[in-house]
């Protein structure tokens, strides 16, 4: 039976060997022809044992049944194996195919794995045979060695380290790939092979060179080096404004006393040529004056243009990491810049400053600077597609202010590298995906304790109408969406120690993981973090983590899940980047990135579809499945997901049946529709029309969900209880989907957070600003803005209060099913603000909503009130500035759930099914006695843990000051929006 899952996958690399076998024939049959095949052997070694992962590639004639034989040279002893029948006699190992993986057509692969124990040396085997036909010594694996640097070599912080490698092969070496801590950093296709890792921060590094020949065989060499923490250049300030025709200075000194004179050089390395170093281009520091600041003077030449240029000034010295100073020319012909624009630049520079900790060494934005943080991600140094989308938007605003579009392009490239799965990360490219049978049905349940869920292949799913069109447009079946969650620092360890690629992943650090899997009641405190690429290395031996979630499931599968609001936000950011770059005449600089954004929008349409492609109004798992586009609701649902078997025996795709008001993005829909710019139009024939319909449907959804007071209620679902259950009698419906006050999750309720209000209405306000003829949008905004301002208090100094948690009663007045009509008002649907907050990120999003509404309605009393309230919020936020951003402390009473034990009486705590027993990569046990902290014991080593432990021991609830990337970015963008739309303030 095909197994399909609604989950998400992982990436990784390590050292491995590839061998070409001379023959692969049916069991017991002598070789009648030399049939070429390839075997990849890789191991994950933890010192006293290891996992051997062996992949057979059939490069010749079809094979029906195989037996693999090889031997070890040491005392390796078989413990258990899977995806084949394993046995061992002395040092000789035999593996026969399983019932389902014995048939290998030309080009097919079979993967089999086993755990072994050992002591002493653990050398890789080399004497493989298939079906009693020995390898004839035609070893196609290339050889590769690293000639420099040497093992254990030390370098000063900020060094450029060049790796030189020698590689050879019986055939041809196609390329040598260079990795840093498992992350692909560069490729060289011709000898001599080398790559330079630039400006390395302090830390321990494993540098790898992987040679790949023209048949795909590969070998890896690696060397460990140390970049020592060392002295640095002290430069202040990091951002300087220079008046046109004038001068401005900054200071340079050293952080520690040198042993000899240090010469510090300063020069312009990029940007406006009118900005130059006029004095102090070289400064010398001695053992006595090293900590005395010396001045570097910058000049901005007088010119005739009316724009304020920007340049990058680099301060450098041998043995020290370079420091970049951002310099802005204050053009005397241009209108005076708004102080809010200057504050945007200051906040942007804080976010981008390496010492502030917002980005990983790979350049990935963390969810937060702090590591001990539990909310949607369960660790601060994970990251989400949400963070990437805010980063793109931040860089678009930077381009708007500075005219510098390189960071925007780089942000998309980083996003594409790390969080949009590559072709190698989607094994088989979903070539086995059947759009007429997209996925096997597994019901959702209201409690985690009702899992694992049973699969039912007899429930018919509807037709996927997008797969064929997308394949025809882009030439393959690969998906182009962001997966929602990355373990950037590999704190869980799903990447650490890999010696062979799994699911095409080439990193040992940045890994795809997932958490939520078990219905609406599963809060973050009740999740089990697991790898998106499941090979059974961890979790329960041989089957990994899937048995916690789905009955009868096991290892050797991959799965990704997108968060449609993040993908849509990325498209929204690309639209504004295109608009602002075009106004500057710089649109050609971002044209390639905009094309990629259009592609992302093309695939984002999967979020419009019911989970199993069922028609609207489905009230039974056996309801009529959809055909064509009948199962599209044209809204942005909670997720879309795709995956398959690692060996490409099966693959699947699903949408989601649940739709939340806070996830809609009418700006993205408008930009991708025929009304938007042609450069952002998706290439698929029906995509623009789909987005035109989605634009209307989303605005109607807001209106249908608007309470009598003005706030937007929860959403609607096409699958009641997640299992297409019978609908509640009399529940109002939106195009066949039933009203749901808390769609998707209940702990906490999904629509109690005011942040969803601010995010959703900000997008609607942008749409109204762009398209004043959107009268329905204006109607919704007029009511919402009036309500939100009435619930806001602006106090003295930095004090303010905005809504936080809300309660709901009633329902929409009537069902609605009119493609061109306007939903009625809802006098019986009500909201009450239960608590208020000083959350800086939500306050910024709220200010942006008010700013765009005010810019669209400048001559109305409510528009003026919105402008004054937006300014009032921003002015108070600016009084909360500190060295890394704008923050307020927050008390975390929910941190009492770290050690909750599952209880059947209140359905709280971490539930693990009886009979499941396994381990996390660090050895933490997973069983029915586990808690949130027991399977994350590494958190006890976090510097902030003592505050939590004191709370668990009966002390007061701990207080934290968090620097969330999305929140700090939204603050910066609120300043840019207000300063740009109201420059006279």
PDB file of C-alpha atoms in Angstrom, residues 487-719:
ATOM      1  CA  UNK A 487      16.823  23.969  13.008  1.00  0.00           C
ATOM      2  CA  UNK A 488      19.538  26.450  12.053  1.00  0.00           C
ATOM      3  CA  UNK A 489      22.150  25.503  14.674  1.00  0.00           C
ATOM      4  CA  UNK A 490      21.189  21.798  14.608  1.00  0.00           C
ATOM      5  CA  UNK A 491      20.446  21.927  18.337  1.00  0.00           C
ATOM      6  CA  UNK A 492      18.494  18.671  18.079  1.00  0.00           C
ATOM      7  CA  UNK A 493      21.286  16.911  16.216  1.00  0.00           C
ATOM      8  CA  UNK A 494      19.440  15.528  13.206  1.00  0.00           C
ATOM      9  CA  UNK A 495      22.256  16.776  10.986  1.00  0.00           C
ATOM     10  CA  UNK A 496      25.257  16.174  13.240  1.00  0.00           C
ATOM     11  CA  UNK A 497      27.462  13.206  12.475  1.00  0.00           C
ATOM     12  CA  UNK A 498      26.072  12.358   9.071  1.00  0.00           C
ATOM     13  CA  UNK A 499      28.448  10.645   6.731  1.00  0.00           C
ATOM     14  CA  UNK A 500      26.148  10.366   3.723  1.00  0.00           C
ATOM     15  CA  UNK A 501      23.540  12.522   2.080  1.00  0.00           C
ATOM     16  CA  UNK A 502      19.939  11.878   3.113  1.00  0.00           C
ATOM     17  CA  UNK A 503      17.133  13.297   1.017  1.00  0.00           C
ATOM     18  CA  UNK A 504      19.716  15.200  -0.971  1.00  0.00           C
ATOM     19  CA  UNK A 505      20.742  17.316   1.999  1.00  0.00           C
ATOM     20  CA  UNK A 506      24.287  18.629   2.006  1.00  0.00           C
ATOM     21  CA  UNK A 507      24.474  20.188   5.441  1.00  0.00           C
ATOM     22  CA  UNK A 508      25.322  18.921   8.878  1.00  0.00           C
ATOM     23  CA  UNK A 509      24.069  22.094  10.560  1.00  0.00           C
ATOM     24  CA  UNK A 510      20.988  23.690   9.034  1.00  0.00           C
ATOM     25  CA  UNK A 511      18.320  20.972   9.040  1.00  0.00           C
ATOM     26  CA  UNK A 512      14.653  20.773   8.098  1.00  0.00           C
ATOM     27  CA  UNK A 513      12.538  19.727  11.084  1.00  0.00           C
ATOM     28  CA  UNK A 514       8.884  19.697  12.030  1.00  0.00           C
ATOM     29  CA  UNK A 515       6.871  19.755  15.226  1.00  0.00           C
ATOM     30  CA  UNK A 516       3.066  20.080  14.975  1.00  0.00           C
ATOM     31  CA  UNK A 517       1.382  16.908  13.711  1.00  0.00           C
ATOM     32  CA  UNK A 518      -1.531  15.979  15.960  1.00  0.00           C
ATOM     33  CA  UNK A 519      -4.661  18.062  15.627  1.00  0.00           C
ATOM     34  CA  UNK A 520      -5.908  21.412  16.976  1.00  0.00           C
ATOM     35  CA  UNK A 521      -5.207  20.744  20.667  1.00  0.00           C
ATOM     36  CA  UNK A 522      -1.494  20.019  20.178  1.00  0.00           C
ATOM     37  CA  UNK A 523       0.224  23.122  21.512  1.00  0.00           C
ATOM     38  CA  UNK A 524       3.952  23.695  21.162  1.00  0.00           C
ATOM     39  CA  UNK A 525       4.301  22.189  24.659  1.00  0.00           C
ATOM     40  CA  UNK A 526       2.935  18.877  23.370  1.00  0.00           C
ATOM     41  CA  UNK A 527       5.018  18.494  20.216  1.00  0.00           C
ATOM     42  CA  UNK A 528       7.769  16.039  19.312  1.00  0.00           C
ATOM     43  CA  UNK A 529      10.447  17.672  17.122  1.00  0.00           C
ATOM     44  CA  UNK A 530      11.457  15.280  14.364  1.00  0.00           C
ATOM     45  CA  UNK A 531      13.429  15.318  11.109  1.00  0.00           C
ATOM     46  CA  UNK A 532      11.572  16.063   7.918  1.00  0.00           C
ATOM     47  CA  UNK A 533      13.729  13.484   6.164  1.00  0.00           C
ATOM     48  CA  UNK A 534      12.914  10.279   8.043  1.00  0.00           C
ATOM     49  CA  UNK A 535      15.396   7.408   7.772  1.00  0.00           C
ATOM     50  CA  UNK A 536      14.955   5.824  11.193  1.00  0.00           C
ATOM     51  CA  UNK A 537      18.293   7.026  12.542  1.00  0.00           C
ATOM     52  CA  UNK A 538      16.571   8.372  15.654  1.00  0.00           C
ATOM     53  CA  UNK A 539      13.247   7.959  17.381  1.00  0.00           C
ATOM     54  CA  UNK A 540      12.134   4.341  17.545  1.00  0.00           C
ATOM     55  CA  UNK A 541      14.727   1.969  16.146  1.00  0.00           C
ATOM     56  CA  UNK A 542      14.109   1.252  12.472  1.00  0.00           C
ATOM     57  CA  UNK A 543      10.894   3.278  12.197  1.00  0.00           C
ATOM     58  CA  UNK A 544      11.893   6.692  13.512  1.00  0.00           C
ATOM     59  CA  UNK A 545       9.164   9.095  14.626  1.00  0.00           C
ATOM     60  CA  UNK A 546       6.246   8.426  12.213  1.00  0.00           C
ATOM     61  CA  UNK A 547       4.535   5.807  14.462  1.00  0.00           C
ATOM     62  CA  UNK A 548       3.764   8.629  16.914  1.00  0.00           C
ATOM     63  CA  UNK A 549       1.591  10.259  14.267  1.00  0.00           C
ATOM     64  CA  UNK A 550       0.270   7.728  11.720  1.00  0.00           C
ATOM     65  CA  UNK A 551      -0.487   4.042  12.167  1.00  0.00           C
ATOM     66  CA  UNK A 552       1.644   1.628  10.173  1.00  0.00           C
ATOM     67  CA  UNK A 553       4.090   4.294   9.051  1.00  0.00           C
ATOM     68  CA  UNK A 554       7.844   4.063   9.224  1.00  0.00           C
ATOM     69  CA  UNK A 555      11.141   5.414   8.013  1.00  0.00           C
ATOM     70  CA  UNK A 556      12.424   6.245   4.531  1.00  0.00           C
ATOM     71  CA  UNK A 557      10.123   9.110   3.690  1.00  0.00           C
ATOM     72  CA  UNK A 558      10.431  12.857   3.300  1.00  0.00           C
ATOM     73  CA  UNK A 559       7.825  15.583   3.745  1.00  0.00           C
ATOM     74  CA  UNK A 560       7.668  19.362   3.655  1.00  0.00           C
ATOM     75  CA  UNK A 561       4.961  21.822   4.728  1.00  0.00           C
ATOM     76  CA  UNK A 562       4.573  25.422   3.640  1.00  0.00           C
ATOM     77  CA  UNK A 563       3.022  28.277   5.606  1.00  0.00           C
ATOM     78  CA  UNK A 564       1.025  30.122   2.917  1.00  0.00           C
ATOM     79  CA  UNK A 565       0.996  33.437   4.766  1.00  0.00           C
ATOM     80  CA  UNK A 566       4.814  33.494   4.676  1.00  0.00           C
ATOM     81  CA  UNK A 567       5.036  32.626   0.983  1.00  0.00           C
ATOM     82  CA  UNK A 568       2.401  35.276   0.245  1.00  0.00           C
ATOM     83  CA  UNK A 569       4.323  37.823   2.333  1.00  0.00           C
ATOM     84  CA  UNK A 570       7.420  37.079   0.229  1.00  0.00           C
ATOM     85  CA  UNK A 571       5.388  37.844  -2.916  1.00  0.00           C
ATOM     86  CA  UNK A 572       4.048  41.001  -1.258  1.00  0.00           C
ATOM     87  CA  UNK A 573       7.611  42.105  -0.492  1.00  0.00           C
ATOM     88  CA  UNK A 574       8.644  41.421  -4.086  1.00  0.00           C
ATOM     89  CA  UNK A 575       5.771  43.576  -5.343  1.00  0.00           C
ATOM     90  CA  UNK A 576       6.889  46.558  -3.263  1.00  0.00           C
ATOM     91  CA  UNK A 577      10.523  45.981  -4.244  1.00  0.00           C
ATOM     92  CA  UNK A 578       9.476  46.069  -7.904  1.00  0.00           C
ATOM     93  CA  UNK A 579       7.404  49.212  -7.398  1.00  0.00           C
ATOM     94  CA  UNK A 580      10.130  51.107  -5.545  1.00  0.00           C
ATOM     95  CA  UNK A 581      12.961  49.922  -7.803  1.00  0.00           C
ATOM     96  CA  UNK A 582      10.924  50.953 -10.863  1.00  0.00           C
ATOM     97  CA  UNK A 583      10.388  54.423  -9.388  1.00  0.00           C
ATOM     98  CA  UNK A 584      14.190  54.657  -9.106  1.00  0.00           C
ATOM     99  CA  UNK A 585      14.809  53.239 -12.584  1.00  0.00           C
ATOM    100  CA  UNK A 586      16.498  50.211 -10.966  1.00  0.00           C
ATOM    101  CA  UNK A 587      13.967  47.516 -11.809  1.00  0.00           C
ATOM    102  CA  UNK A 588      16.472  45.619 -13.973  1.00  0.00           C
ATOM    103  CA  UNK A 589      18.586  45.002 -10.875  1.00  0.00           C
ATOM    104  CA  UNK A 590      15.900  42.786  -9.328  1.00  0.00           C
ATOM    105  CA  UNK A 591      14.204  41.339 -12.425  1.00  0.00           C
ATOM    106  CA  UNK A 592      15.538  37.801 -11.854  1.00  0.00           C
ATOM    107  CA  UNK A 593      14.340  37.810  -8.234  1.00  0.00           C
ATOM    108  CA  UNK A 594      10.906  39.122  -9.214  1.00  0.00           C
ATOM    109  CA  UNK A 595      10.579  36.246 -11.708  1.00  0.00           C
ATOM    110  CA  UNK A 596      11.268  33.817  -8.869  1.00  0.00           C
ATOM    111  CA  UNK A 597       8.620  35.536  -6.750  1.00  0.00           C
ATOM    112  CA  UNK A 598       6.105  35.015  -9.544  1.00  0.00           C
ATOM    113  CA  UNK A 599       7.025  31.326  -9.562  1.00  0.00           C
ATOM    114  CA  UNK A 600       6.503  31.149  -5.806  1.00  0.00           C
ATOM    115  CA  UNK A 601       3.061  32.669  -6.333  1.00  0.00           C
ATOM    116  CA  UNK A 602       2.318  30.085  -9.014  1.00  0.00           C
ATOM    117  CA  UNK A 603       2.884  27.214  -6.565  1.00  0.00           C
ATOM    118  CA  UNK A 604       1.224  29.085  -3.690  1.00  0.00           C
ATOM    119  CA  UNK A 605      -2.102  28.184  -5.292  1.00  0.00           C
ATOM    120  CA  UNK A 606      -1.960  24.790  -3.564  1.00  0.00           C
ATOM    121  CA  UNK A 607      -3.040  26.690  -0.446  1.00  0.00           C
ATOM    122  CA  UNK A 608      -6.360  27.406  -2.169  1.00  0.00           C
ATOM    123  CA  UNK A 609      -7.347  23.721  -2.179  1.00  0.00           C
ATOM    124  CA  UNK A 610      -9.096  21.470   0.290  1.00  0.00           C
ATOM    125  CA  UNK A 611      -6.760  19.045   2.065  1.00  0.00           C
ATOM    126  CA  UNK A 612      -7.867  15.995   0.083  1.00  0.00           C
ATOM    127  CA  UNK A 613      -9.252  17.989  -2.867  1.00  0.00           C
ATOM    128  CA  UNK A 614     -12.845  17.503  -1.672  1.00  0.00           C
ATOM    129  CA  UNK A 615     -15.630  19.771  -2.881  1.00  0.00           C
ATOM    130  CA  UNK A 616     -16.995  22.600  -0.697  1.00  0.00           C
ATOM    131  CA  UNK A 617     -19.696  21.444   1.702  1.00  0.00           C
ATOM    132  CA  UNK A 618     -18.128  18.023   2.287  1.00  0.00           C
ATOM    133  CA  UNK A 619     -19.650  16.518   5.461  1.00  0.00           C
ATOM    134  CA  UNK A 620     -18.432  12.919   5.226  1.00  0.00           C
ATOM    135  CA  UNK A 621     -15.102  11.325   4.275  1.00  0.00           C
ATOM    136  CA  UNK A 622     -16.974   9.590   1.457  1.00  0.00           C
ATOM    137  CA  UNK A 623     -18.348  12.836  -0.024  1.00  0.00           C
ATOM    138  CA  UNK A 624     -17.900  13.435  -3.732  1.00  0.00           C
ATOM    139  CA  UNK A 625     -14.255  14.196  -4.528  1.00  0.00           C
ATOM    140  CA  UNK A 626     -13.379  17.302  -6.496  1.00  0.00           C
ATOM    141  CA  UNK A 627     -12.514  17.465 -10.166  1.00  0.00           C
ATOM    142  CA  UNK A 628     -10.833  20.255 -12.051  1.00  0.00           C
ATOM    143  CA  UNK A 629     -10.820  23.317  -9.806  1.00  0.00           C
ATOM    144  CA  UNK A 630     -14.048  22.520  -7.981  1.00  0.00           C
ATOM    145  CA  UNK A 631     -12.158  21.875  -4.717  1.00  0.00           C
ATOM    146  CA  UNK A 632     -10.526  25.318  -4.690  1.00  0.00           C
ATOM    147  CA  UNK A 633     -11.868  27.796  -2.138  1.00  0.00           C
ATOM    148  CA  UNK A 634      -9.620  30.603  -3.541  1.00  0.00           C
ATOM    149  CA  UNK A 635      -8.496  31.561  -0.012  1.00  0.00           C
ATOM    150  CA  UNK A 636      -5.094  31.087   1.627  1.00  0.00           C
ATOM    151  CA  UNK A 637      -5.526  28.092   3.898  1.00  0.00           C
ATOM    152  CA  UNK A 638      -3.363  27.124   6.878  1.00  0.00           C
ATOM    153  CA  UNK A 639      -0.815  24.997   4.998  1.00  0.00           C
ATOM    154  CA  UNK A 640       0.029  22.926   1.957  1.00  0.00           C
ATOM    155  CA  UNK A 641       2.324  19.895   2.099  1.00  0.00           C
ATOM    156  CA  UNK A 642       4.110  17.428  -0.133  1.00  0.00           C
ATOM    157  CA  UNK A 643       6.478  14.471   0.194  1.00  0.00           C
ATOM    158  CA  UNK A 644       7.142  10.886  -0.675  1.00  0.00           C
ATOM    159  CA  UNK A 645       9.224   7.770  -0.320  1.00  0.00           C
ATOM    160  CA  UNK A 646      12.995   8.308  -0.338  1.00  0.00           C
ATOM    161  CA  UNK A 647      13.269   5.738  -3.129  1.00  0.00           C
ATOM    162  CA  UNK A 648      10.451   7.452  -5.062  1.00  0.00           C
ATOM    163  CA  UNK A 649       8.105   4.473  -4.829  1.00  0.00           C
ATOM    164  CA  UNK A 650       5.259   6.878  -4.033  1.00  0.00           C
ATOM    165  CA  UNK A 651       4.681  10.591  -3.468  1.00  0.00           C
ATOM    166  CA  UNK A 652       1.836  12.856  -2.409  1.00  0.00           C
ATOM    167  CA  UNK A 653       0.507  16.410  -2.158  1.00  0.00           C
ATOM    168  CA  UNK A 654      -2.226  17.961  -0.027  1.00  0.00           C
ATOM    169  CA  UNK A 655      -3.765  21.340   0.691  1.00  0.00           C
ATOM    170  CA  UNK A 656      -5.661  22.300   3.842  1.00  0.00           C
ATOM    171  CA  UNK A 657      -9.346  22.478   4.659  1.00  0.00           C
ATOM    172  CA  UNK A 658      -8.992  25.212   7.305  1.00  0.00           C
ATOM    173  CA  UNK A 659      -9.004  28.923   6.465  1.00  0.00           C
ATOM    174  CA  UNK A 660      -8.114  31.698   8.919  1.00  0.00           C
ATOM    175  CA  UNK A 661      -8.911  35.378   8.447  1.00  0.00           C
ATOM    176  CA  UNK A 662      -5.422  36.375   9.583  1.00  0.00           C
ATOM    177  CA  UNK A 663      -3.727  34.383   6.812  1.00  0.00           C
ATOM    178  CA  UNK A 664      -5.256  36.220   3.846  1.00  0.00           C
ATOM    179  CA  UNK A 665      -3.089  38.496   1.684  1.00  0.00           C
ATOM    180  CA  UNK A 666      -5.080  40.481  -0.883  1.00  0.00           C
ATOM    181  CA  UNK A 667      -1.967  42.474  -1.891  1.00  0.00           C
ATOM    182  CA  UNK A 668      -0.235  39.296  -3.059  1.00  0.00           C
ATOM    183  CA  UNK A 669      -3.425  38.189  -4.839  1.00  0.00           C
ATOM    184  CA  UNK A 670      -3.735  41.547  -6.594  1.00  0.00           C
ATOM    185  CA  UNK A 671      -0.045  41.623  -7.555  1.00  0.00           C
ATOM    186  CA  UNK A 672      -0.246  38.113  -9.070  1.00  0.00           C
ATOM    187  CA  UNK A 673      -3.503  38.823 -10.918  1.00  0.00           C
ATOM    188  CA  UNK A 674      -3.918  40.496 -14.342  1.00  0.00           C
ATOM    189  CA  UNK A 675      -4.343  43.801 -12.463  1.00  0.00           C
ATOM    190  CA  UNK A 676      -0.810  43.598 -11.051  1.00  0.00           C
ATOM    191  CA  UNK A 677       2.490  44.334 -12.787  1.00  0.00           C
ATOM    192  CA  UNK A 678       3.310  42.086 -15.730  1.00  0.00           C
ATOM    193  CA  UNK A 679       6.781  41.310 -14.333  1.00  0.00           C
ATOM    194  CA  UNK A 680       5.185  39.552 -11.345  1.00  0.00           C
ATOM    195  CA  UNK A 681       2.619  37.532 -13.288  1.00  0.00           C
ATOM    196  CA  UNK A 682       2.972  33.743 -12.870  1.00  0.00           C
ATOM    197  CA  UNK A 683       3.792  31.786 -16.007  1.00  0.00           C
ATOM    198  CA  UNK A 684       1.128  29.058 -15.701  1.00  0.00           C
ATOM    199  CA  UNK A 685      -1.804  29.720 -18.036  1.00  0.00           C
ATOM    200  CA  UNK A 686      -4.545  29.802 -15.394  1.00  0.00           C
ATOM    201  CA  UNK A 687      -2.602  31.306 -12.473  1.00  0.00           C
ATOM    202  CA  UNK A 688      -3.386  35.003 -12.984  1.00  0.00           C
ATOM    203  CA  UNK A 689      -7.111  34.260 -13.341  1.00  0.00           C
ATOM    204  CA  UNK A 690      -7.031  32.147 -10.174  1.00  0.00           C
ATOM    205  CA  UNK A 691      -5.467  35.026  -8.283  1.00  0.00           C
ATOM    206  CA  UNK A 692      -8.028  37.467  -9.646  1.00  0.00           C
ATOM    207  CA  UNK A 693     -10.771  35.244  -8.201  1.00  0.00           C
ATOM    208  CA  UNK A 694      -8.793  34.898  -4.960  1.00  0.00           C
ATOM    209  CA  UNK A 695      -8.558  38.682  -4.585  1.00  0.00           C
ATOM    210  CA  UNK A 696     -12.347  39.044  -4.633  1.00  0.00           C
ATOM    211  CA  UNK A 697     -12.869  36.008  -2.375  1.00  0.00           C
ATOM    212  CA  UNK A 698     -10.381  37.215   0.257  1.00  0.00           C
ATOM    213  CA  UNK A 699     -11.966  40.652   0.605  1.00  0.00           C
ATOM    214  CA  UNK A 700     -15.402  39.003   0.813  1.00  0.00           C
ATOM    215  CA  UNK A 701     -14.030  36.708   3.542  1.00  0.00           C
ATOM    216  CA  UNK A 702     -12.946  39.696   5.641  1.00  0.00           C
ATOM    217  CA  UNK A 703     -16.379  41.248   5.282  1.00  0.00           C
ATOM    218  CA  UNK A 704     -18.187  37.980   6.117  1.00  0.00           C
ATOM    219  CA  UNK A 705     -16.066  37.577   9.281  1.00  0.00           C
ATOM    220  CA  UNK A 706     -16.307  41.184  10.539  1.00  0.00           C
ATOM    221  CA  UNK A 707     -17.884  41.533  13.951  1.00  0.00           C
ATOM    222  CA  UNK A 708     -20.395  44.188  14.888  1.00  0.00           C
ATOM    223  CA  UNK A 709     -17.569  46.119  16.596  1.00  0.00           C
ATOM    224  CA  UNK A 710     -15.158  45.787  13.653  1.00  0.00           C
ATOM    225  CA  UNK A 711     -12.670  43.030  14.542  1.00  0.00           C
ATOM    226  CA  UNK A 712     -12.296  40.054  12.194  1.00  0.00           C
ATOM    227  CA  UNK A 713     -13.502  36.718  13.596  1.00  0.00           C
ATOM    228  CA  UNK A 714     -11.836  33.317  13.083  1.00  0.00           C
ATOM    229  CA  UNK A 715     -12.468  31.627   9.746  1.00  0.00           C
ATOM    230  CA  UNK A 716     -14.134  28.668   8.074  1.00  0.00           C
ATOM    231  CA  UNK A 717     -13.433  25.003   7.435  1.00  0.00           C
ATOM    232  CA  UNK A 718     -14.452  22.431   4.852  1.00  0.00           C
ATOM    233  CA  UNK A 719     -13.539  19.535   7.175  1.00  0.00           C
TER     234      UNK A 719
END
